[in-house]
Amino acid sequence: MIHFGPPYALPRNSDELRRLCLKLLRRHWQMPGLERFQEAADRELGIDLLEVSGRPRLSAARCDLRELREPPSLAELRQAVERAASLSLPIGHFTIATTAWRSKALEHGVFELNLENRGANLFTVDVLCWDDIEELLDEYPDVLTEFESSPKRQAL
């Protein structure tokens, strides 16, 4: 994707990425019931954000802070999907939000995972890369304003 807006600074740490994704995905998915699923020290669970609406098929997200030029490998994607599936939650859609750029290998990996998951009657998977996040920030500038003005962000 080509980004025409101003470049956005990457989050400074994993917690900041989770807070940004929570605000942004609540708005983009129109899902006020999206909440943090775990404590920051509990990363092995595999899900950072989970819809708590009680619908039969929930939306969930994993927030992955990394270098721009280091997209997750297929093995890392599989591991994240396996962790999410092991929680026995009624997940219908799983998003991995990452600060990495999208690569052809990443797109191919997501396609493969979705084929496998469809055969196993599991959730769909997508990856929201940093360029996607920047486009969403362009679309919802109030989310960034709210995020930037938060006391926690100011203290950092």
XYZ file of N, CA and C in Angstrom:
468
model
N 0.831 -1.180 0.000
C 0.000 0.000 0.000
C 0.876 1.244 0.000
N 0.400 2.290 -0.646
C 1.119 3.557 -0.687
C 0.485 4.495 0.326
N 1.305 5.086 1.140
C 0.824 5.968 2.196
C 1.130 7.412 1.807
N 0.101 8.256 1.789
C 0.273 9.644 1.368
C 0.264 10.636 2.523
N -0.131 10.202 3.698
C -0.227 11.102 4.836
C 1.112 11.277 5.525
N 1.120 11.973 6.654
C 2.370 12.186 7.381
C 2.836 10.868 7.994
N 4.150 10.667 8.093
C 4.631 9.450 8.741
C 4.354 9.529 10.241
N 3.953 8.436 10.782
C 3.650 8.383 12.212
C 4.796 7.698 12.937
N 5.089 8.198 14.120
C 6.139 7.591 14.929
C 5.661 6.222 15.417
N 6.568 5.267 15.379
C 6.246 3.937 15.900
C 6.032 4.014 17.408
N 5.170 3.169 17.931
C 5.027 3.121 19.397
C 6.372 2.812 20.038
N 6.551 3.337 21.228
C 7.847 3.202 21.885
C 8.034 1.864 22.588
N 6.928 1.185 22.894
C 7.020 -0.115 23.555
C 5.740 -0.912 23.274
N 5.724 -2.159 23.702
C 4.596 -3.050 23.419
C 3.302 -2.573 24.050
N 3.380 -2.045 25.261
C 2.162 -1.570 25.920
C 1.563 -0.392 25.157
N 2.403 0.490 24.660
C 1.921 1.633 23.885
C 1.253 1.153 22.588
N 1.813 0.132 21.943
C 1.184 -0.429 20.744
C -0.175 -1.028 21.083
N -0.276 -1.756 22.187
C -1.567 -2.348 22.593
C -2.612 -1.263 22.841
N -2.205 -0.185 23.509
C -3.158 0.900 23.779
C -3.604 1.577 22.490
N -2.663 1.807 21.563
C -3.011 2.413 20.279
C -3.943 1.497 19.490
N -3.620 0.213 19.420
C -4.465 -0.737 18.677
C -5.848 -0.852 19.300
N -5.930 -0.818 20.611
C -7.228 -0.888 21.279
C -8.108 0.281 20.848
N -7.575 1.478 20.910
C -8.352 2.659 20.528
C -8.698 2.641 19.035
N -7.724 2.283 18.215
C -7.918 2.300 16.768
C -8.895 1.201 16.314
N -8.741 -0.004 16.827
C -9.622 -1.095 16.405
C -11.032 -0.951 16.976
N -11.158 -0.408 18.166
C -12.513 -0.118 18.674
C -13.253 0.771 17.680
N -12.557 1.764 17.189
C -13.169 2.712 16.258
C -13.383 2.099 14.878
N -12.373 1.465 14.329
C -12.451 0.910 12.980
C -13.463 -0.231 12.893
N -13.464 -1.102 13.864
C -14.397 -2.231 13.868
C -15.766 -1.837 14.426
N -15.897 -0.592 14.897
C -17.119 -0.128 15.550
C -17.521 -1.116 16.644
N -16.556 -1.352 17.533
C -16.694 -2.382 18.545
C -16.286 -1.833 19.916
N -17.190 -1.105 20.584
C -16.825 -0.550 21.889
C -16.549 -1.626 22.935
N -16.987 -2.858 22.680
C -16.759 -3.957 23.616
C -15.413 -4.634 23.460
N -14.516 -4.057 22.661
C -13.171 -4.610 22.532
C -12.378 -4.179 23.761
N -11.773 -5.139 24.442
C -11.061 -4.858 25.693
C -9.710 -5.562 25.702
N -8.859 -5.131 26.622
C -7.603 -5.849 26.839
C -7.958 -7.225 27.393
N -7.271 -8.240 26.892
C -7.573 -9.603 27.320
C -6.649 -10.092 28.414
N -5.498 -9.505 28.562
C -4.509 -10.027 29.490
C -3.713 -8.917 30.123
N -2.979 -9.297 31.119
C -2.032 -8.386 31.735
C -0.786 -8.320 30.855
N -0.051 -7.241 30.928
C 1.133 -7.055 30.088
C 2.157 -8.171 30.289
N 2.259 -8.712 31.487
C 3.245 -9.758 31.765
C 2.787 -11.129 31.282
N 1.567 -11.236 30.790
C 0.971 -12.514 30.426
C 0.967 -12.716 28.916
N 2.056 -12.420 28.218
C 2.122 -12.416 26.750
C 1.954 -13.792 26.130
N 2.212 -14.873 26.879
C 2.134 -16.190 26.271
C 0.722 -16.611 25.907
N -0.284 -15.895 26.366
C -1.658 -16.247 26.018
C -1.942 -16.085 24.533
N -1.259 -15.172 23.871
C -1.402 -15.047 22.430
C -2.432 -14.053 21.954
N -3.259 -13.544 22.821
C -4.269 -12.551 22.447
C -4.103 -11.349 23.365
N -4.083 -10.164 22.778
C -3.990 -8.937 23.569
C -5.339 -8.254 23.720
N -6.165 -8.309 22.672
C -7.457 -7.629 22.666
C -8.538 -8.635 22.302
N -9.662 -8.574 23.010
C -10.754 -9.502 22.759
C -12.085 -8.781 22.901
N -12.954 -9.055 21.965
C -14.316 -8.530 22.024
C -15.046 -9.263 23.156
N -15.760 -8.520 23.984
C -16.462 -9.127 25.120
C -17.976 -8.991 24.983
N -18.456 -8.948 23.747
C -19.876 -8.716 23.507
C -20.739 -9.942 23.785
N -20.148 -11.122 23.763
C -20.922 -12.337 23.943
C -21.472 -12.902 22.646
N -21.101 -12.286 21.506
C -21.539 -12.837 20.222
C -20.994 -14.254 20.069
N -21.604 -15.064 19.209
C -21.125 -16.439 19.041
C -19.735 -16.541 18.412
N -19.313 -15.572 17.609
C -17.986 -15.572 16.989
C -17.337 -14.221 17.270
N -16.323 -14.211 18.125
C -15.706 -12.977 18.598
C -14.530 -12.544 17.733
N -14.184 -11.277 17.829
C -12.986 -10.737 17.192
C -11.899 -10.616 18.249
N -10.679 -10.940 17.842
C -9.538 -10.873 18.757
C -8.334 -10.320 17.999
N -7.375 -9.786 18.759
C -6.177 -9.232 18.122
C -4.945 -9.507 18.969
N -3.853 -9.652 18.280
C -2.523 -9.775 18.877
C -1.729 -8.570 18.402
N -1.055 -7.872 19.299
C -0.267 -6.688 18.946
C 1.210 -7.061 19.003
N 1.908 -6.840 17.897
C 3.267 -7.331 17.724
C 4.210 -6.191 17.363
N 4.959 -5.712 18.347
C 5.929 -4.637 18.120
C 7.223 -5.244 17.597
N 7.668 -4.753 16.428
C 8.917 -5.234 15.828
C 9.480 -4.176 14.908
N 10.671 -4.434 14.384
C 11.297 -3.526 13.437
C 10.510 -3.503 12.134
N 10.489 -2.350 11.452
C 9.736 -2.208 10.211
C 10.098 -3.250 9.164
N 11.342 -3.567 9.051
C 11.794 -4.459 7.986
C 11.820 -5.926 8.397
N 11.217 -6.267 9.523
C 11.198 -7.644 10.007
C 9.772 -8.150 10.168
N 9.096 -8.473 9.054
C 7.729 -8.995 9.188
C 7.740 -10.357 9.870
N 6.647 -10.726 10.508
C 6.598 -12.041 11.154
C 6.760 -13.156 10.119
N 7.446 -14.202 10.510
C 7.627 -15.351 9.630
C 6.362 -16.211 9.663
N 6.266 -17.140 8.734
C 5.134 -18.055 8.715
C 5.082 -18.859 10.013
N 6.238 -19.259 10.530
C 6.278 -20.004 11.791
C 5.735 -19.155 12.944
N 6.077 -17.873 12.966
C 5.563 -16.984 14.020
C 4.057 -16.786 13.879
N 3.582 -16.662 12.639
C 2.137 -16.544 12.421
C 1.415 -17.793 12.915
N 1.949 -18.959 12.542
C 1.343 -20.228 12.974
C 1.299 -20.330 14.492
N 2.392 -19.935 15.127
C 2.458 -19.997 16.585
C 1.402 -19.087 17.215
N 1.234 -17.881 16.681
C 0.225 -16.955 17.210
C -1.177 -17.533 17.022
N -1.442 -18.123 15.857
C -2.749 -18.715 15.587
C -2.991 -19.911 16.504
N -1.978 -20.746 16.683
C -2.123 -21.912 17.561
C -2.394 -21.492 19.004
N -1.700 -20.466 19.461
C -1.944 -19.977 20.836
C -3.372 -19.468 20.983
N -3.825 -18.695 19.993
C -5.201 -18.173 20.057
C -6.209 -19.306 20.021
N -5.987 -20.294 19.163
C -6.905 -21.431 19.055
C -6.917 -22.274 20.327
N -5.793 -22.337 21.021
C -5.706 -23.172 22.226
C -6.504 -22.606 23.397
N -6.932 -21.356 23.297
C -7.665 -20.735 24.404
C -9.122 -21.183 24.471
N -9.575 -21.913 23.489
C -10.951 -22.430 23.454
C -11.991 -21.322 23.585
N -11.715 -20.195 22.961
C -12.673 -19.096 22.918
C -13.386 -19.142 21.574
N -14.614 -18.653 21.497
C -15.341 -18.684 20.219
C -14.891 -17.555 19.277
N -13.643 -17.629 18.840
C -13.080 -16.582 17.983
C -13.543 -16.806 16.549
N -14.016 -15.748 15.928
C -14.415 -15.800 14.529
C -13.394 -15.132 13.628
N -12.684 -14.121 14.162
C -11.690 -13.403 13.372
C -10.530 -13.006 14.277
N -9.315 -13.281 13.815
C -8.103 -13.009 14.575
C -7.192 -12.109 13.747
N -6.836 -10.967 14.297
C -5.963 -10.011 13.622
C -4.639 -9.919 14.358
N -3.561 -9.945 13.599
C -2.239 -9.678 14.163
C -1.859 -8.280 13.691
N -1.805 -7.344 14.624
C -1.431 -5.963 14.312
C 0.053 -5.824 14.605
N 0.823 -5.458 13.583
C 2.273 -5.407 13.733
C 2.834 -4.094 13.207
N 3.961 -3.701 13.776
C 4.632 -2.492 13.308
C 5.556 -2.782 12.132
N 5.562 -4.013 11.641
C 6.382 -4.370 10.475
C 5.664 -3.991 9.186
N 6.450 -3.889 8.105
C 5.873 -3.671 6.784
C 5.380 -4.983 6.219
N 4.430 -4.898 5.318
C 3.886 -6.077 4.651
C 4.894 -6.593 3.614
N 4.987 -7.906 3.519
C 5.839 -8.536 2.509
C 4.995 -9.543 1.736
N 5.484 -9.942 0.586
C 4.775 -10.962 -0.209
C 4.719 -12.273 0.561
N 5.805 -12.624 1.246
C 5.829 -13.859 2.032
C 4.779 -13.819 3.140
N 4.600 -12.658 3.756
C 3.595 -12.504 4.804
C 2.198 -12.688 4.230
N 1.916 -12.067 3.099
C 0.607 -12.221 2.457
C 0.336 -13.674 2.101
N 1.345 -14.352 1.574
C 1.198 -15.767 1.215
C 0.953 -16.612 2.467
N 1.660 -16.307 3.545
C 1.482 -17.034 4.798
C 0.081 -16.888 5.361
N -0.462 -15.688 5.302
C -1.829 -15.453 5.791
C -2.825 -16.240 4.939
N -2.607 -16.263 3.625
C -3.468 -17.031 2.727
C -3.442 -18.513 3.107
N -2.238 -19.057 3.322
C -2.102 -20.469 3.704
C -2.808 -20.758 5.032
N -2.607 -19.890 6.005
C -3.253 -20.079 7.304
C -4.771 -20.079 7.179
N -5.306 -19.179 6.370
C -6.753 -19.124 6.206
C -7.287 -20.378 5.517
N -6.552 -20.915 4.562
C -6.968 -22.180 3.938
C -6.994 -23.311 4.964
N -5.926 -23.392 5.764
C -5.854 -24.429 6.800
C -6.960 -24.249 7.840
N -7.157 -23.013 8.276
C -8.169 -22.756 9.297
C -9.571 -23.040 8.789
N -9.816 -22.736 7.527
C -11.131 -23.026 6.956
C -11.387 -24.530 6.992
N -10.378 -25.325 6.635
C -10.505 -26.779 6.666
C -10.722 -27.320 8.073
N -10.161 -26.645 9.069
C -10.294 -27.071 10.462
C -11.452 -26.377 11.170
N -12.251 -25.608 10.434
C -13.384 -24.866 10.989
C -12.949 -23.921 12.116
N -11.796 -23.247 11.889
C -11.299 -22.257 12.838
C -11.559 -20.854 12.302
N -11.095 -19.868 13.023
C -11.289 -18.461 12.701
C -10.480 -18.018 11.484
N -10.888 -16.890 10.905
C -10.109 -16.271 9.836
C -8.991 -15.446 10.470
N -7.933 -15.235 9.699
C -6.753 -14.528 10.180
C -6.422 -13.412 9.203
N -6.018 -12.274 9.726
C -5.430 -11.249 8.867
C -4.319 -10.550 9.629
N -3.480 -9.863 8.890
C -2.375 -9.123 9.487
C -2.546 -7.658 9.123
N -2.513 -6.831 10.136
C -2.602 -5.385 9.978
C -1.188 -4.861 10.169
N -0.520 -4.519 9.066
C 0.869 -4.048 9.116
C 0.912 -2.543 9.404
N 2.119 -2.033 9.648
C 2.254 -0.630 10.024
C 1.681 0.310 8.971
N 1.856 -0.008 7.689
C 1.287 0.873 6.668
C -0.234 0.871 6.730
N -0.841 -0.261 7.091
C -2.294 -0.315 7.277
C -2.708 0.529 8.485
N -1.937 0.424 9.544
C -2.229 1.198 10.758
C -2.124 2.693 10.455
N -1.120 3.089 9.685
C -0.985 4.501 9.313
C -2.195 4.971 8.502
N -2.674 4.147 7.585
C -3.863 4.526 6.811
C -5.088 4.671 7.708
N -5.213 3.789 8.705
C -6.329 3.914 9.640
C -6.180 5.170 10.492
N -4.966 5.531 10.844
C -4.748 6.767 11.599
C -5.107 7.986 10.753
N -4.849 7.916 9.436
C -5.284 8.988 8.539
C -6.808 9.069 8.506
N -7.446 7.901 8.505
C -8.908 7.843 8.424
C -9.575 8.283 9.722
N -8.945 7.995 10.849
C -9.505 8.339 12.164
C -8.510 9.201 12.953
N -8.287 10.449 12.517
C -7.273 11.288 13.187
C -7.616 11.573 14.644
N -8.886 11.535 15.005
C -9.265 11.778 16.395
C -8.723 10.699 17.325
N -8.534 9.486 16.821
C -7.967 8.415 17.642
C -6.537 8.768 18.024
N -5.767 9.268 17.075
C -4.390 9.644 17.359
C -4.340 10.833 18.311
N -5.224 11.812 18.109
C -5.268 12.969 18.999
C -5.568 12.526 20.424
N -6.548 11.632 20.566
C -6.909 11.116 21.891
C -5.746 10.320 22.473
N -5.090 9.508 21.648
C -3.971 8.690 22.101
C -2.786 9.564 22.504
N -2.429 10.523 21.650
C -1.292 11.403 21.924
C -1.482 12.243 23.175
N -2.731 12.596 23.485
C -2.977 13.455 24.635
C -3.205 12.678 25.925
N -3.162 11.345 25.853
C -3.383 10.570 27.081
C -2.263 10.829 28.084
N -2.598 10.858 29.364
C -1.572 11.110 30.392
C -0.424 10.116 30.333
N -0.719 8.842 30.035
C 0.345 7.838 29.970
C 1.317 8.158 28.847
N 0.783 8.553 27.680
C 1.647 8.878 26.537
C 2.485 10.108 26.860
N 1.865 11.106 27.503
C 2.593 12.316 27.879
C 3.713 12.003 28.863
N 3.457 11.095 29.792
C 4.472 10.741 30.788
C 5.646 10.014 30.159
N 5.381 9.252 29.097
C 6.466 8.528 28.428
C 7.312 9.507 27.643
